[in-house]
Short mmCIF file of C-alpha atoms and ligand atoms in Angstrom, two decimals:
data_model
loop_
_atom_site.label_atom_id
_atom_site.label_comp_id
_atom_site.label_asym_id
_atom_site.label_seq_id
_atom_site.Cartn_x
_atom_site.Cartn_y
_atom_site.Cartn_z
CA MET A 1 -38.46 47.65 -11.46
CA ASN A 2 -41.85 46.65 -10.55
CA TYR A 3 -42.73 45.56 -14.40
CA HIS A 4 -45.61 43.96 -15.35
CA PRO A 5 -45.30 40.29 -16.11
CA GLU A 6 -45.27 41.40 -20.05
CA THR A 7 -42.84 43.29 -19.80
CA ILE A 8 -40.57 40.99 -17.51
CA ALA A 9 -40.63 38.30 -19.97
CA ILE A 10 -39.02 40.58 -22.50
CA SER A 11 -36.83 42.46 -20.23
CA ALA A 12 -35.47 39.78 -17.61
CA GLY A 13 -32.37 37.50 -17.82
CA ARG A 14 -30.59 39.72 -20.57
CA PRO A 15 -26.73 40.49 -20.15
CA GLU A 16 -25.35 43.47 -18.45
CA VAL A 17 -25.86 46.70 -21.01
CA GLY A 18 -22.31 48.18 -22.06
CA PRO A 19 -20.75 49.08 -25.48
CA ASP A 20 -21.16 46.41 -27.84
CA ALA A 21 -22.59 43.98 -25.23
CA ALA A 22 -24.69 41.33 -26.55
CA LEU A 23 -28.72 42.20 -26.40
CA ASN A 24 -29.52 38.29 -25.61
CA PRO A 25 -27.67 36.01 -23.66
CA PRO A 26 -25.20 33.78 -25.65
CA VAL A 27 -25.34 30.00 -25.47
CA VAL A 28 -22.57 28.62 -23.30
CA LEU A 29 -21.37 25.67 -24.66
CA THR A 30 -18.79 24.28 -21.96
CA SER A 31 -18.63 21.56 -19.81
CA THR A 32 -16.20 22.99 -17.82
CA PHE A 33 -15.18 26.45 -16.47
CA HIS A 34 -11.43 27.93 -15.50
CA SER A 35 -11.09 27.31 -11.81
CA GLY A 36 -11.71 30.11 -8.93
CA GLY A 37 -15.50 30.85 -9.49
CA GLU A 38 -18.82 30.04 -8.58
CA ILE A 39 -20.13 27.50 -10.92
CA GLY A 40 -16.73 25.18 -12.06
CA TYR A 41 -18.20 22.33 -13.68
CA GLY A 42 -21.31 22.04 -15.96
CA ARG A 43 -23.27 19.89 -14.00
CA TYR A 44 -23.29 22.96 -11.18
CA GLY A 45 -24.22 25.67 -13.31
CA ASN A 46 -24.45 27.57 -16.42
CA GLN A 47 -24.76 31.33 -18.07
CA THR A 48 -27.25 30.64 -20.21
CA TRP A 49 -29.64 28.40 -17.64
CA LYS A 50 -29.09 31.66 -15.06
CA ALA A 51 -30.14 34.17 -17.98
CA LEU A 52 -33.64 31.67 -17.86
CA GLU A 53 -33.85 31.00 -14.29
CA ASP A 54 -33.77 35.06 -14.04
CA ALA A 55 -36.39 35.26 -15.88
CA ILE A 56 -38.98 32.51 -14.68
CA GLY A 57 -37.78 33.70 -11.19
CA THR A 58 -38.75 37.23 -11.87
CA LEU A 59 -42.02 36.31 -13.34
CA GLU A 60 -42.90 33.72 -10.02
CA GLY A 61 -41.40 36.06 -7.63
CA GLY A 62 -38.67 33.87 -6.41
CA SER A 63 -35.38 32.22 -7.05
CA THR A 64 -35.43 29.47 -9.97
CA LEU A 65 -33.96 26.57 -10.92
CA VAL A 66 -34.47 24.73 -14.46
CA PHE A 67 -34.17 21.31 -14.78
CA SER A 68 -34.51 18.69 -17.70
CA SER A 69 -38.14 18.36 -18.15
CA GLY A 70 -40.95 19.06 -15.80
CA MET A 71 -40.64 15.42 -14.16
CA ALA A 72 -37.03 16.04 -13.52
CA ALA A 73 -38.06 19.14 -11.22
CA ILE A 74 -40.91 17.29 -9.48
CA SER A 75 -38.46 14.20 -8.95
CA ALA A 76 -36.04 16.69 -7.47
CA VAL A 77 -38.74 17.99 -4.88
CA PHE A 78 -39.70 14.42 -3.95
CA SER A 79 -36.15 13.42 -3.76
CA ILE A 80 -35.55 15.73 -0.57
CA LEU A 81 -38.32 14.23 1.43
CA PRO A 82 -37.26 11.85 4.17
CA ILE A 83 -38.25 8.27 3.24
CA GLY A 84 -42.00 7.38 4.17
CA ALA A 85 -42.61 10.82 4.48
CA PRO A 86 -46.46 11.67 4.33
CA VAL A 87 -47.49 13.58 1.15
CA VAL A 88 -50.87 15.07 0.28
CA ALA A 89 -51.97 15.17 -3.18
CA SER A 90 -54.38 15.31 -5.78
CA ASN A 91 -56.17 11.99 -6.41
CA GLN A 92 -56.58 13.49 -10.26
CA GLY A 93 -53.88 15.17 -11.83
CA TYR A 94 -50.50 15.15 -14.66
CA SER A 95 -50.54 11.26 -15.38
CA GLY A 96 -46.68 11.02 -14.93
CA VAL A 97 -47.02 12.78 -11.64
CA MET A 98 -49.80 10.34 -10.49
CA THR A 99 -47.81 7.43 -11.83
CA LEU A 100 -44.88 8.53 -9.87
CA LEU A 101 -46.79 8.88 -6.82
CA LYS A 102 -48.28 5.81 -7.06
CA SER A 103 -44.95 4.01 -7.65
CA PHE A 104 -43.92 5.97 -4.34
CA GLN A 105 -46.62 4.61 -2.39
CA GLU A 106 -46.06 1.18 -3.52
CA SER A 107 -42.45 0.87 -2.45
CA GLY A 108 -42.74 2.77 0.65
CA ARG A 109 -40.68 5.79 -0.64
CA LEU A 110 -43.72 7.96 0.72
CA GLU A 111 -46.87 7.61 2.26
CA VAL A 112 -49.39 9.36 -0.23
CA ARG A 113 -52.79 10.86 0.86
CA PHE A 114 -54.83 11.03 -2.19
CA VAL A 115 -57.31 13.65 -1.99
CA ASP A 116 -59.94 15.52 -3.91
CA VAL A 117 -58.51 19.25 -4.20
CA VAL A 118 -61.80 20.49 -5.06
CA ASP A 119 -62.95 19.46 -1.27
CA THR A 120 -61.01 22.19 0.50
CA GLN A 121 -61.96 20.57 3.85
CA SER A 122 -60.70 17.20 2.85
CA VAL A 123 -57.72 18.51 1.92
CA ILE A 124 -56.72 20.11 4.91
CA ASP A 125 -58.44 17.11 7.06
CA ALA A 126 -55.35 15.05 5.55
CA MET A 127 -52.70 17.53 6.55
CA LYS A 128 -52.11 16.17 9.76
CA GLY A 129 -48.40 15.25 10.34
CA ALA A 130 -47.85 15.64 6.63
CA ALA A 131 -44.38 16.88 5.21
CA LEU A 132 -45.76 18.36 1.99
CA VAL A 133 -48.86 19.15 0.18
CA TRP A 134 -48.67 18.95 -3.44
CA LEU A 135 -51.18 20.83 -5.67
CA GLU A 136 -52.01 20.85 -9.37
CA SER A 137 -55.07 24.00 -10.02
CA PRO A 138 -56.34 23.76 -12.76
CA THR A 139 -55.86 20.06 -12.43
CA ASN A 140 -55.07 17.73 -16.07
CA PRO A 141 -57.04 17.12 -17.89
CA GLY A 142 -60.22 17.66 -15.37
CA LEU A 143 -59.55 21.06 -15.26
CA ASP A 144 -60.85 21.17 -11.55
CA LEU A 145 -59.71 23.92 -8.83
CA ALA A 146 -58.24 24.13 -5.52
CA ASP A 147 -59.03 27.00 -3.16
CA LEU A 148 -55.12 27.43 -3.21
CA THR A 149 -55.65 30.74 -0.88
CA ARG A 150 -57.11 28.64 2.13
CA ILE A 151 -55.51 25.36 1.17
CA ILE A 152 -52.14 27.26 1.65
CA ALA A 153 -53.35 29.11 4.85
CA ALA A 154 -54.19 25.91 6.39
CA ALA A 155 -50.75 24.13 5.45
CA LYS A 156 -48.60 27.42 6.87
CA ASN A 157 -50.77 27.01 10.03
CA LEU A 158 -49.46 23.54 10.58
CA GLY A 159 -46.10 24.28 9.44
CA ILE A 160 -46.43 22.16 6.16
CA GLY A 161 -44.54 22.53 3.30
CA VAL A 162 -46.83 23.27 -0.18
CA GLY A 163 -45.72 22.90 -3.65
CA VAL A 164 -47.60 23.83 -6.66
CA ASP A 165 -47.41 22.93 -10.29
CA ASN A 166 -48.62 26.48 -11.86
CA THR A 167 -48.22 25.06 -15.34
CA PHE A 168 -51.68 25.35 -16.84
CA ALA A 169 -52.41 28.80 -15.17
CA THR A 170 -48.75 29.77 -15.17
CA PRO A 171 -47.77 33.46 -13.42
CA LEU A 172 -49.97 35.16 -15.71
CA VAL A 173 -53.17 33.91 -13.67
CA GLN A 174 -51.61 33.07 -10.42
CA ARG A 175 -48.50 33.63 -8.47
CA PRO A 176 -48.28 30.82 -5.91
CA LEU A 177 -45.09 31.95 -4.08
CA GLU A 178 -47.27 35.19 -3.13
CA MET A 179 -50.05 33.12 -1.84
CA GLY A 180 -47.30 31.47 0.87
CA ALA A 181 -46.49 28.39 -1.22
CA ASP A 182 -43.06 26.71 -0.60
CA ILE A 183 -42.18 25.95 -4.12
CA VAL A 184 -43.59 26.31 -7.68
CA MET A 185 -43.01 23.87 -10.47
CA HIS A 186 -43.41 24.45 -14.33
CA SER A 187 -43.26 22.17 -17.20
CA VAL A 188 -41.23 24.59 -19.11
CA THR A 189 -42.10 22.10 -22.10
CA LYS A 190 -45.63 23.73 -22.29
CA PHE A 191 -46.62 27.78 -21.98
CA LEU A 192 -43.54 29.01 -20.83
CA SER A 193 -41.23 28.04 -23.80
CA GLY A 194 -44.43 27.55 -26.02
CA HIS A 195 -43.21 26.44 -29.43
CA SER A 196 -42.91 22.45 -28.93
CA ASP A 197 -39.53 22.14 -29.24
CA VAL A 198 -37.94 22.13 -25.94
CA LEU A 199 -38.63 19.57 -22.60
CA MET A 200 -37.87 21.48 -19.79
CA GLY A 201 -39.07 22.36 -16.10
CA SER A 202 -38.39 24.46 -13.31
CA LEU A 203 -38.87 25.08 -9.49
CA SER A 204 -38.95 28.28 -7.92
CA THR A 205 -39.01 29.27 -4.37
CA SER A 206 -38.28 32.30 -1.93
CA ASP A 207 -36.89 30.16 0.81
CA SER A 208 -33.23 30.05 0.25
CA ALA A 209 -32.03 27.24 2.52
CA LEU A 210 -34.98 25.05 0.32
CA LEU A 211 -33.38 26.26 -2.80
CA LYS A 212 -29.79 24.77 -1.75
CA ARG A 213 -31.42 21.61 -1.12
CA LEU A 214 -32.95 21.80 -4.30
CA GLN A 215 -29.75 22.58 -5.94
CA ASP A 216 -27.53 20.16 -4.16
CA SER A 217 -30.42 17.40 -5.55
CA ARG A 218 -29.79 18.32 -9.05
CA ASN A 219 -26.07 18.91 -8.81
CA ILE A 220 -26.14 15.15 -7.92
CA SER A 221 -28.81 13.40 -9.93
CA GLY A 222 -27.71 15.38 -12.87
CA SER A 223 -30.96 16.43 -14.19
CA ILE A 224 -29.51 19.48 -15.94
CA PRO A 225 -31.02 21.17 -19.21
CA GLY A 226 -28.56 21.19 -21.66
CA PRO A 227 -27.67 25.28 -22.44
CA PHE A 228 -29.07 25.33 -26.39
CA GLU A 229 -32.22 23.70 -24.94
CA THR A 230 -32.17 26.58 -22.19
CA TRP A 231 -31.40 29.40 -24.71
CA LEU A 232 -34.47 27.86 -27.01
CA ALA A 233 -36.49 28.08 -23.58
CA LEU A 234 -35.72 31.77 -22.83
CA ARG A 235 -36.10 32.56 -26.76
CA GLY A 236 -39.74 31.27 -26.09
CA LEU A 237 -40.56 33.09 -23.07
CA ARG A 238 -40.03 36.32 -24.56
CA THR A 239 -43.26 35.92 -26.34
CA PHE A 240 -45.16 33.88 -23.67
CA PRO A 241 -47.29 36.73 -22.60
CA LEU A 242 -48.19 37.42 -26.12
CA ARG A 243 -49.00 33.80 -26.71
CA PHE A 244 -50.98 33.12 -23.75
CA ASN A 245 -53.31 35.86 -23.77
CA LYS A 246 -53.82 35.03 -27.66
CA SER A 247 -54.45 31.51 -26.71
CA GLN A 248 -56.77 32.43 -23.75
CA GLU A 249 -58.93 34.85 -25.83
CA SER A 250 -59.84 32.27 -28.20
CA ALA A 251 -60.23 29.31 -25.98
CA ARG A 252 -63.34 31.70 -24.33
CA THR A 253 -64.20 32.19 -28.02
CA LEU A 254 -64.43 28.56 -28.64
CA VAL A 255 -65.93 27.26 -25.37
CA GLU A 256 -68.89 29.24 -26.03
CA ARG A 257 -69.17 27.62 -29.58
CA LEU A 258 -68.55 24.30 -28.31
CA LYS A 259 -71.01 24.38 -25.57
CA ALA A 260 -73.64 25.06 -28.25
CA HIS A 261 -72.48 22.36 -30.36
CA PRO A 262 -75.02 19.07 -30.23
CA LYS A 263 -72.40 16.54 -30.32
CA ILE A 264 -70.80 17.72 -26.91
CA SER A 265 -71.97 16.69 -23.95
CA ARG A 266 -69.97 18.77 -21.52
CA VAL A 267 -67.16 21.43 -21.76
CA ARG A 268 -64.73 21.89 -18.62
CA TYR A 269 -63.29 25.00 -18.77
CA PRO A 270 -61.72 27.28 -15.54
CA GLY A 271 -62.30 30.44 -16.94
CA PHE A 272 -58.89 31.35 -18.11
CA GLY A 273 -55.97 29.93 -19.99
CA ALA A 274 -55.79 27.89 -23.18
CA ILE A 275 -56.77 24.54 -22.27
CA ILE A 276 -60.72 23.16 -22.70
CA SER A 277 -61.56 19.64 -21.88
CA PHE A 278 -64.82 18.19 -23.64
CA GLU A 279 -66.45 15.68 -23.83
CA VAL A 280 -68.23 14.43 -27.08
CA ASP A 281 -71.81 12.36 -27.08
CA GLY A 282 -70.80 9.01 -28.23
CA THR A 283 -68.39 6.30 -27.87
CA ALA A 284 -64.88 6.13 -26.96
CA GLU A 285 -64.02 5.21 -30.90
CA GLN A 286 -66.11 7.89 -32.11
CA THR A 287 -64.11 10.36 -30.15
CA GLN A 288 -60.77 8.86 -31.32
CA LYS A 289 -62.07 9.52 -34.84
CA ILE A 290 -62.66 12.89 -34.28
CA CYS A 291 -59.24 13.30 -32.87
CA GLU A 292 -57.78 11.27 -36.16
CA SER A 293 -60.34 13.77 -38.42
CA SER A 294 -59.03 17.22 -37.53
CA ILE A 295 -56.17 18.76 -40.44
CA LEU A 296 -55.03 21.61 -38.74
CA ILE A 297 -55.24 20.85 -35.23
CA ALA A 298 -52.31 18.33 -34.64
CA HIS A 299 -53.32 14.92 -32.84
CA ALA A 300 -50.98 14.93 -30.49
CA THR A 301 -50.27 14.90 -26.92
CA SER A 302 -49.02 17.78 -24.77
CA LEU A 303 -50.25 21.50 -24.68
CA GLY A 304 -49.12 25.26 -24.68
CA GLY A 305 -47.28 25.94 -27.47
CA VAL A 306 -48.69 27.88 -30.55
CA GLU A 307 -49.92 24.79 -32.64
CA SER A 308 -53.08 23.85 -31.30
CA LEU A 309 -53.29 19.94 -30.22
CA TRP A 310 -55.71 17.31 -29.20
CA GLU A 311 -56.21 14.22 -28.49
CA ARG A 312 -58.27 11.55 -26.21
CA ARG A 313 -56.86 11.51 -22.83
CA ARG A 314 -58.00 7.93 -22.13
CA ARG A 315 -55.81 6.73 -25.41
CA TRP A 316 -53.00 6.45 -22.45
CA PRO A 317 -53.28 3.61 -20.73
CA MET A 318 -51.44 5.46 -17.84
CA GLU A 319 -54.52 8.17 -17.58
CA SER A 320 -56.14 7.71 -14.63
CA LEU A 321 -60.02 5.66 -15.06
CA SER A 322 -61.81 8.60 -13.71
CA VAL A 323 -61.13 10.42 -16.82
CA PRO A 324 -63.87 10.00 -19.05
CA GLU A 325 -63.31 7.91 -22.67
CA GLN A 326 -64.85 10.32 -24.56
CA LEU A 327 -63.03 13.37 -23.04
CA ILE A 328 -60.73 15.41 -25.72
CA ARG A 329 -58.35 17.84 -24.14
CA LEU A 330 -57.78 20.82 -26.68
CA SER A 331 -54.63 23.04 -26.28
CA VAL A 332 -55.63 26.30 -28.16
CA GLY A 333 -52.68 27.55 -30.04
CA CYS A 334 -52.42 30.80 -31.58
CA GLU A 335 -53.88 30.27 -35.24
CA HIS A 336 -56.68 32.17 -36.34
CA VAL A 337 -59.62 31.38 -34.05
CA ASP A 338 -62.10 30.92 -36.67
CA ASP A 339 -59.94 28.37 -38.40
CA ILE A 340 -59.37 26.26 -35.46
CA TRP A 341 -63.54 26.08 -35.11
CA ASP A 342 -63.73 24.88 -38.96
CA ASP A 343 -61.18 22.23 -38.12
CA ILE A 344 -63.38 21.39 -34.73
CA ASN A 345 -66.62 21.23 -37.02
CA HIS A 346 -64.92 19.59 -39.77
CA ALA A 347 -63.68 16.54 -37.21
CA LEU A 348 -67.23 16.31 -35.68
CA ALA A 349 -68.64 15.88 -38.81
CA ALA A 350 -66.90 12.66 -38.94
CA ILE A 351 -69.27 10.49 -36.57
C1 PLP B 401 -46.39 17.66 -18.86
C2 PLP B 401 -46.62 18.34 -17.40
C3 PLP B 401 -45.69 17.64 -16.46
C4 PLP B 401 -44.77 17.42 -16.78
O1 PLP B 401 -43.64 17.70 -17.32
P1 PLP B 401 -42.78 17.44 -18.40
O2 PLP B 401 -41.95 18.58 -19.36
O3 PLP B 401 -43.40 16.42 -19.73
O4 PLP B 401 -41.73 16.19 -17.52
C5 PLP B 401 -45.99 18.09 -15.25
N1 PLP B 401 -46.96 18.74 -15.05
C6 PLP B 401 -48.39 19.04 -15.74
C7 PLP B 401 -48.93 19.93 -15.42
C8 PLP B 401 -47.97 18.99 -17.47
O5 PLP B 401 -49.02 19.44 -17.89
#
């Protein structure tokens, strides 16, 4: 069936229908399986993982593997590249990925060519001889957009693999596999699971040979999710479109209000999604004070949950120095938009 994403999120990954068959997939808590089947051992597979993998795979238009975290999923991608392989990557992005790439660069594990993803020609120029282009769009926390269509087309022309971190946009906004990307990655921790109660990652691809290599990597590294966490993520995924659409609608309202606020000098928002990055007209200390003054909005890292969260990104020593000291990243949750706005106003009054 060619369902809309809203329907897929609810209907995919369910057990076969039959009299007294469970509507929802069970949590399969077992470390081993009776012999003669396809799984064999709990590091190689689990029926609860498969239910979540079917659901995310159908949303992204490929086959999916789930991992113990988003970083575990990304690490699996890099693990299958040869030593010293040239990789083109954004010079701005999720701090964990940036730190990982820099450490690979320093150890010689990979040759990383950092580029400004907004400058499409510079990305294309850096591709010569590369093994992989790794993109994040929108970027975290700058919310810059890469021209995925042009970059993917150029990479395909040169026979270079493309991986896209689709955590911020989600398959409701963009489906990179349909655009020709080889791998789509998610921090399932964020919007897909959506309740800030589980860490998980996923990789999706429509290339069966690539899927097998990534699966072999997961089998051996053991970066597997727990069955219970997988079940929680699938439970969360059922309402992902509802939550995302609601948060996005509120984010659009808040962007207009933030732009009109005299204490805010710049608002970054790519036009979709539930993440807003804005800059306070003040010092780092004042910005920090604002984040600590909210009552409803939790002062916490992470994003994509039903709860609104915010933080000053530069409070993390690992964050890129190109991110302004006064930048606050707000993850808009599903509370009433006026309650979120009242809390922002209350916090801004602290300076
Ligand atoms: C959170 C995040 C990650 C890392 O995922 P974890 O689940 O925390 O390991 C990677 N990319 C982006 C864009 C993220 O927001």
